[in-house]
mmCIF file of C-alpha atoms and ligand atoms in Angstrom:
data_model
loop_
_atom_site.group_PDB
_atom_site.id
_atom_site.type_symbol
_atom_site.label_atom_id
_atom_site.label_comp_id
_atom_site.label_asym_id
_atom_site.label_seq_id
_atom_site.Cartn_x
_atom_site.Cartn_y
_atom_site.Cartn_z
ATOM 1 C CA MET A 1 -18.089 5.930 -13.506
ATOM 2 C CA LEU A 2 -14.906 4.282 -14.812
ATOM 3 C CA SER A 3 -14.465 0.622 -15.592
ATOM 4 C CA VAL A 4 -11.102 -1.209 -15.403
ATOM 5 C CA PRO A 5 -10.686 -4.668 -16.945
ATOM 6 C CA ALA A 6 -9.630 -6.746 -13.951
ATOM 7 C CA GLN A 7 -9.765 -10.148 -12.309
ATOM 8 C CA PRO A 8 -12.259 -11.673 -11.696
ATOM 9 C CA TYR A 9 -14.261 -9.108 -13.714
ATOM 10 C CA GLU A 10 -14.288 -5.386 -14.371
ATOM 11 C CA PHE A 11 -13.774 -2.932 -11.451
ATOM 12 C CA ASP A 12 -16.170 -0.039 -11.702
ATOM 13 C CA PHE A 13 -15.355 3.119 -9.759
ATOM 14 C CA ASP A 14 -15.946 6.838 -9.501
ATOM 15 C CA PRO A 15 -12.657 8.786 -8.702
ATOM 16 C CA ALA A 16 -14.714 11.099 -6.468
ATOM 17 C CA THR A 17 -15.508 8.253 -4.082
ATOM 18 C CA THR A 18 -12.265 6.261 -4.458
ATOM 19 C CA ALA A 19 -9.057 6.602 -2.593
ATOM 20 C CA LEU A 20 -5.601 5.548 -3.751
ATOM 21 C CA VAL A 21 -3.953 3.851 -0.793
ATOM 22 C CA VAL A 22 -0.162 3.558 -0.959
ATOM 23 C CA ILE A 23 1.032 1.089 1.727
ATOM 24 C CA ASP A 24 4.379 1.459 3.514
ATOM 25 C CA MET A 25 6.638 2.552 0.600
ATOM 26 C CA GLN A 26 9.247 3.379 3.305
ATOM 27 C CA ARG A 27 13.015 3.304 3.222
ATOM 28 C CA ASP A 28 12.854 0.709 5.995
ATOM 29 C CA PHE A 29 11.302 -1.742 3.512
ATOM 30 C CA LEU A 30 12.910 -0.661 0.296
ATOM 31 C CA GLN A 31 16.461 0.279 1.252
ATOM 32 C CA PRO A 32 19.321 -1.583 2.946
ATOM 33 C CA GLY A 33 19.640 -1.277 6.754
ATOM 34 C CA GLY A 34 15.973 -1.162 7.608
ATOM 35 C CA PHE A 35 13.324 -3.513 8.918
ATOM 36 C CA GLY A 36 12.956 -5.467 5.643
ATOM 37 C CA GLU A 37 16.631 -6.387 5.537
ATOM 38 C CA LEU A 38 16.631 -7.064 9.330
ATOM 39 C CA LEU A 39 14.029 -9.799 8.678
ATOM 40 C CA GLY A 40 16.502 -11.469 6.284
ATOM 41 C CA ASN A 41 15.066 -10.151 2.977
ATOM 42 C CA ASP A 42 16.700 -8.969 -0.232
ATOM 43 C CA VAL A 43 15.262 -5.423 -0.257
ATOM 44 C CA SER A 44 16.277 -4.778 -3.891
ATOM 45 C CA LEU A 45 13.319 -6.962 -4.930
ATOM 46 C CA LEU A 46 10.908 -4.168 -4.060
ATOM 47 C CA ALA A 47 12.514 -1.410 -6.229
ATOM 48 C CA ARG A 48 10.545 -2.429 -9.264
ATOM 49 C CA VAL A 49 7.335 -1.260 -7.703
ATOM 50 C CA VAL A 50 8.381 2.473 -7.669
ATOM 51 C CA PRO A 51 8.189 3.414 -11.434
ATOM 52 C CA PRO A 52 4.671 2.206 -12.125
ATOM 53 C CA LEU A 53 3.460 3.459 -8.760
ATOM 54 C CA GLN A 54 4.749 6.909 -9.643
ATOM 55 C CA LEU A 55 2.542 6.877 -12.733
ATOM 56 C CA VAL A 56 -0.552 5.675 -10.737
ATOM 57 C CA LEU A 57 0.100 8.341 -8.127
ATOM 58 C CA ALA A 58 0.347 11.091 -10.717
ATOM 59 C CA ALA A 59 -2.862 9.892 -12.395
ATOM 60 C CA ALA A 60 -4.753 9.754 -9.098
ATOM 61 C CA ARG A 61 -3.569 13.277 -8.252
ATOM 62 C CA ALA A 62 -4.612 14.508 -11.703
ATOM 63 C CA ALA A 63 -8.070 12.926 -11.196
ATOM 64 C CA GLY A 64 -8.434 14.731 -7.861
ATOM 65 C CA MET A 65 -8.609 11.431 -5.877
ATOM 66 C CA LEU A 66 -7.963 11.233 -2.162
ATOM 67 C CA VAL A 67 -4.476 9.769 -1.697
ATOM 68 C CA VAL A 68 -3.554 8.013 1.512
ATOM 69 C CA HIS A 69 0.021 7.080 2.284
ATOM 70 C CA THR A 70 0.649 4.669 5.140
ATOM 71 C CA ARG A 71 3.742 4.114 7.190
ATOM 72 C CA GLU A 72 4.340 1.093 9.473
ATOM 73 C CA GLY A 73 6.180 2.167 12.673
ATOM 74 C CA HIS A 74 6.183 2.998 16.314
ATOM 75 C CA ARG A 75 6.494 5.834 18.808
ATOM 76 C CA PRO A 76 10.100 6.488 19.945
ATOM 77 C CA ASP A 77 9.366 4.894 23.374
ATOM 78 C CA LEU A 78 7.832 1.854 21.625
ATOM 79 C CA ALA A 79 4.732 2.105 23.813
ATOM 80 C CA ASP A 80 2.556 1.131 20.819
ATOM 81 C CA CYS A 81 4.719 -1.831 19.820
ATOM 82 C CA PRO A 82 3.333 -5.137 21.140
ATOM 83 C CA PRO A 83 6.048 -7.072 23.016
ATOM 84 C CA ALA A 84 5.289 -10.016 20.800
ATOM 85 C CA LYS A 85 6.204 -7.941 17.667
ATOM 86 C CA LEU A 86 9.329 -6.701 19.367
ATOM 87 C CA ALA A 87 10.462 -10.189 20.328
ATOM 88 C CA ARG A 88 9.532 -11.889 17.063
ATOM 89 C CA GLY A 89 12.489 -13.408 15.218
ATOM 90 C CA ARG A 90 14.599 -13.615 18.381
ATOM 91 C CA GLY A 91 17.087 -11.130 16.802
ATOM 92 C CA ALA A 92 19.700 -9.160 18.808
ATOM 93 C CA VAL A 93 18.791 -6.213 16.534
ATOM 94 C CA THR A 94 15.005 -5.408 16.521
ATOM 95 C CA ILE A 95 12.483 -2.588 16.162
ATOM 96 C CA GLY A 96 13.936 0.520 17.753
ATOM 97 C CA SER A 97 17.609 -0.558 17.346
ATOM 98 C CA PRO A 98 19.946 1.925 15.721
ATOM 99 C CA GLY A 99 20.531 1.302 11.983
ATOM 100 C CA PRO A 100 22.148 3.208 9.151
ATOM 101 C CA LYS A 101 18.930 5.203 8.591
ATOM 102 C CA GLY A 102 18.168 5.754 12.232
ATOM 103 C CA ARG A 103 16.220 3.654 14.674
ATOM 104 C CA ILE A 104 14.444 0.807 12.862
ATOM 105 C CA LEU A 105 10.717 1.343 12.237
ATOM 106 C CA VAL A 106 10.541 4.277 14.630
ATOM 107 C CA ARG A 107 8.503 7.384 13.677
ATOM 108 C CA GLY A 108 10.554 10.434 12.856
ATOM 109 C CA GLU A 109 13.634 8.463 11.712
ATOM 110 C CA GLU A 110 14.897 8.645 8.152
ATOM 111 C CA GLY A 111 14.227 4.941 7.533
ATOM 112 C CA HIS A 112 10.689 5.221 8.620
ATOM 113 C CA ASP A 113 9.806 7.804 6.008
ATOM 114 C CA ILE A 114 8.451 7.332 2.547
ATOM 115 C CA VAL A 115 10.950 7.018 -0.328
ATOM 116 C CA PRO A 116 11.524 10.414 -2.049
ATOM 117 C CA GLU A 117 10.221 9.228 -5.432
ATOM 118 C CA LEU A 118 6.750 8.782 -3.859
ATOM 119 C CA ALA A 119 6.826 11.565 -1.322
ATOM 120 C CA PRO A 120 3.343 12.812 -0.234
ATOM 121 C CA ILE A 121 2.236 16.280 -1.219
ATOM 122 C CA ALA A 122 0.138 18.883 0.626
ATOM 123 C CA GLY A 123 -3.458 17.704 1.159
ATOM 124 C CA GLU A 124 -2.611 13.958 1.142
ATOM 125 C CA VAL A 125 -3.143 11.761 4.121
ATOM 126 C CA VAL A 126 -0.084 10.328 5.849
ATOM 127 C CA LEU A 127 -1.248 7.571 8.201
ATOM 128 C CA ASP A 128 0.983 6.019 10.770
ATOM 129 C CA LYS A 129 0.044 2.504 11.757
ATOM 130 C CA PRO A 130 1.492 0.192 14.359
ATOM 131 C CA GLY A 131 0.311 -3.021 12.667
ATOM 132 C CA LYS A 132 0.226 -4.647 9.294
ATOM 133 C CA GLY A 133 -3.331 -3.559 8.442
ATOM 134 C CA ALA A 134 -3.967 0.128 7.805
ATOM 135 C CA PHE A 135 -7.345 -0.046 9.682
ATOM 136 C CA TYR A 136 -6.041 -1.487 12.912
ATOM 137 C CA ALA A 137 -5.502 1.162 15.711
ATOM 138 C CA THR A 138 -5.749 4.072 13.131
ATOM 139 C CA ASP A 139 -8.455 6.587 12.080
ATOM 140 C CA LEU A 140 -8.425 5.460 8.474
ATOM 141 C CA GLU A 141 -12.019 4.235 8.403
ATOM 142 C CA LEU A 142 -13.230 7.543 9.915
ATOM 143 C CA LEU A 143 -11.299 9.512 7.391
ATOM 144 C CA LEU A 144 -12.671 7.460 4.514
ATOM 145 C CA ARG A 145 -16.327 7.611 5.698
ATOM 146 C CA ASN A 146 -16.100 11.362 6.189
ATOM 147 C CA ARG A 147 -15.092 11.710 2.574
ATOM 148 C CA ALA A 148 -17.789 9.264 1.414
ATOM 149 C CA ILE A 149 -15.129 6.933 0.037
ATOM 150 C CA THR A 150 -16.500 3.544 -0.965
ATOM 151 C CA HIS A 151 -13.702 2.162 -3.205
ATOM 152 C CA LEU A 152 -9.957 1.700 -2.537
ATOM 153 C CA ILE A 153 -7.213 1.302 -5.093
ATOM 154 C CA VAL A 154 -4.507 -0.412 -3.033
ATOM 155 C CA THR A 155 -0.771 -0.407 -3.838
ATOM 156 C CA GLY A 156 2.519 -0.759 -1.939
ATOM 157 C CA VAL A 157 4.466 -3.328 -0.003
ATOM 158 C CA THR A 158 4.479 -6.107 0.790
ATOM 159 C CA THR A 159 1.819 -7.888 -1.227
ATOM 160 C CA GLU A 160 1.096 -10.717 1.226
ATOM 161 C CA VAL A 161 1.673 -8.852 4.476
ATOM 162 C CA CYS A 162 0.581 -5.230 4.781
ATOM 163 C CA VAL A 163 -1.294 -4.985 1.435
ATOM 164 C CA HIS A 164 -3.141 -8.240 2.031
ATOM 165 C CA THR A 165 -4.041 -7.355 5.631
ATOM 166 C CA THR A 166 -5.333 -3.976 4.652
ATOM 167 C CA VAL A 167 -7.419 -5.318 1.779
ATOM 168 C CA ARG A 168 -8.912 -7.957 4.112
ATOM 169 C CA GLU A 169 -9.681 -5.343 6.682
ATOM 170 C CA GLY A 170 -11.169 -2.989 4.067
ATOM 171 C CA ASN A 171 -13.232 -5.716 2.427
ATOM 172 C CA ASP A 172 -14.763 -6.668 5.774
ATOM 173 C CA ARG A 173 -15.738 -3.038 6.272
ATOM 174 C CA GLY A 174 -17.552 -2.977 2.894
ATOM 175 C CA PHE A 175 -14.933 -1.142 0.764
ATOM 176 C CA GLU A 176 -14.519 -2.354 -2.816
ATOM 177 C CA CYS A 177 -10.783 -2.936 -3.241
ATOM 178 C CA LEU A 178 -8.748 -3.047 -6.407
ATOM 179 C CA VAL A 179 -5.151 -4.172 -6.013
ATOM 180 C CA VAL A 180 -2.724 -2.974 -8.660
ATOM 181 C CA SER A 181 -0.586 -5.941 -9.355
ATOM 182 C CA ASP A 182 2.687 -4.365 -10.536
ATOM 183 C CA CYS A 183 2.345 -1.545 -7.949
ATOM 184 C CA CYS A 184 2.645 -4.115 -5.143
ATOM 185 C CA GLY A 185 5.710 -6.168 -4.390
ATOM 186 C CA SER A 186 7.082 -8.815 -2.164
ATOM 187 C CA TYR A 187 10.439 -10.234 -1.061
ATOM 188 C CA PHE A 188 8.990 -13.567 -2.235
ATOM 189 C CA PRO A 189 7.910 -13.544 -5.858
ATOM 190 C CA GLU A 190 5.795 -16.658 -5.324
ATOM 191 C CA PHE A 191 3.959 -15.068 -2.400
ATOM 192 C CA HIS A 192 3.266 -12.040 -4.516
ATOM 193 C CA ALA A 193 1.740 -14.122 -7.307
ATOM 194 C CA VAL A 194 -0.322 -16.332 -5.050
ATOM 195 C CA GLY A 195 -1.307 -13.380 -2.795
ATOM 196 C CA LEU A 196 -2.814 -11.664 -5.835
ATOM 197 C CA GLN A 197 -4.596 -14.887 -6.913
ATOM 198 C CA MET A 198 -6.070 -15.180 -3.394
ATOM 199 C CA ILE A 199 -7.638 -11.770 -3.652
ATOM 200 C CA ALA A 200 -9.474 -12.322 -6.931
ATOM 201 C CA ALA A 201 -10.315 -16.054 -6.544
ATOM 202 C CA GLN A 202 -13.800 -17.265 -5.643
ATOM 203 C CA GLY A 203 -15.536 -14.454 -7.555
ATOM 204 C CA GLY A 204 -13.348 -11.717 -5.906
ATOM 205 C CA ILE A 205 -13.390 -12.979 -2.353
ATOM 206 C CA PHE A 206 -11.334 -10.011 -1.159
ATOM 207 C CA GLY A 207 -11.451 -7.795 -4.225
ATOM 208 C CA TRP A 208 -10.088 -7.233 -7.699
ATOM 209 C CA VAL A 209 -6.671 -7.308 -9.301
ATOM 210 C CA ALA A 210 -5.513 -5.435 -12.426
ATOM 211 C CA PRO A 211 -2.147 -4.168 -13.810
ATOM 212 C CA SER A 212 -1.325 -0.528 -13.785
ATOM 213 C CA GLU A 213 -1.499 -0.416 -17.551
ATOM 214 C CA GLU A 214 -5.311 -1.199 -17.405
ATOM 215 C CA LEU A 215 -5.954 1.259 -14.647
ATOM 216 C CA LEU A 216 -3.964 4.062 -16.342
ATOM 217 C CA ALA A 217 -5.810 3.459 -19.618
ATOM 218 C CA VAL A 218 -9.054 4.522 -17.914
ATOM 219 C CA LEU A 219 -7.792 6.961 -15.249
ATOM 220 C CA ALA A 220 -5.222 8.801 -17.472
ATOM 221 C CA PRO A 221 -6.141 8.120 -21.070
ATOM 222 C CA ALA A 222 -3.732 9.443 -23.719
ATOM 223 C CA PRO A 223 -4.974 12.823 -25.056
ATOM 224 C CA VAL A 224 -7.166 12.387 -28.062
ATOM 225 C CA THR A 225 -5.228 13.665 -31.214
ATOM 226 C CA ALA A 226 -7.039 15.703 -33.731
ATOM 227 C CA ASP A 227 -8.115 13.941 -36.858
ATOM 228 C CA LEU A 228 -6.345 16.164 -39.412
ATOM 229 C CA GLY A 229 -7.604 14.028 -42.277
ATOM 230 C CA ALA A 230 -11.233 14.972 -41.820
HETATM 231 N N1 LIG B 1 4.565 -3.221 5.251
HETATM 232 C C1 LIG B 1 4.762 -4.553 5.423
HETATM 233 O O1 LIG B 1 4.370 -5.389 4.603
HETATM 234 N N2 LIG B 1 5.414 -4.939 6.624
HETATM 235 C C2 LIG B 1 6.139 -6.101 6.715
HETATM 236 O O2 LIG B 1 6.681 -6.403 7.776
HETATM 237 N N3 LIG B 1 6.241 -6.831 5.546
HETATM 238 C C3 LIG B 1 6.974 -7.953 5.361
HETATM 239 O O3 LIG B 1 6.854 -8.600 4.288
HETATM 240 N N4 LIG B 1 7.863 -8.382 6.302
#
């Protein structure tokens, strides 16, 4: 059992029963011309999430943890996109419209895929989801229960939208969720800050929050150097 100093108190977990969940680190949210920019956001604000998340991903892999990558998006015929989602924002350009990285938020298009720095490797779960939460209309809960997963370490974008929705869904299903603060990001820094506070407030109403530094210190501790003076 490992113990990470966190808010509101330490998060205890066993890597064997914990999954790292990487939410929607897709070109469509992180790079120009995708869904994030279409919604009026400065997508460059999310780039800072990538370096610490690379370290956490490497540590989770080294610890043999289950890794789940999610992607928000839709079938090419948009049959799984609610009309309300398609219409939201009243834009001329919307989900399914052509963009510089292919059709926006459509599965199989370049923009829909995960940024190369965080590309999944063989054996990892890549979960396509039509909504904000990773449990809605997916087989995520079944996959986790089959692996006896009880704890989730949640990262990705955006903090107050897909990360928050997923943590709320996971918490209601009985999963213990740790959100890694610098491995999540938002187009709105104030939403990021308050979103994290909302998770850990009230004794951890939705879960725990800790920076990657604290997680890495227990998951990937520096190799012990020999005491040559002895
Ligand atoms: N992945 C995710 O958070 N989807 C969004 O639409 N986020 C926004 O912040 N818009």
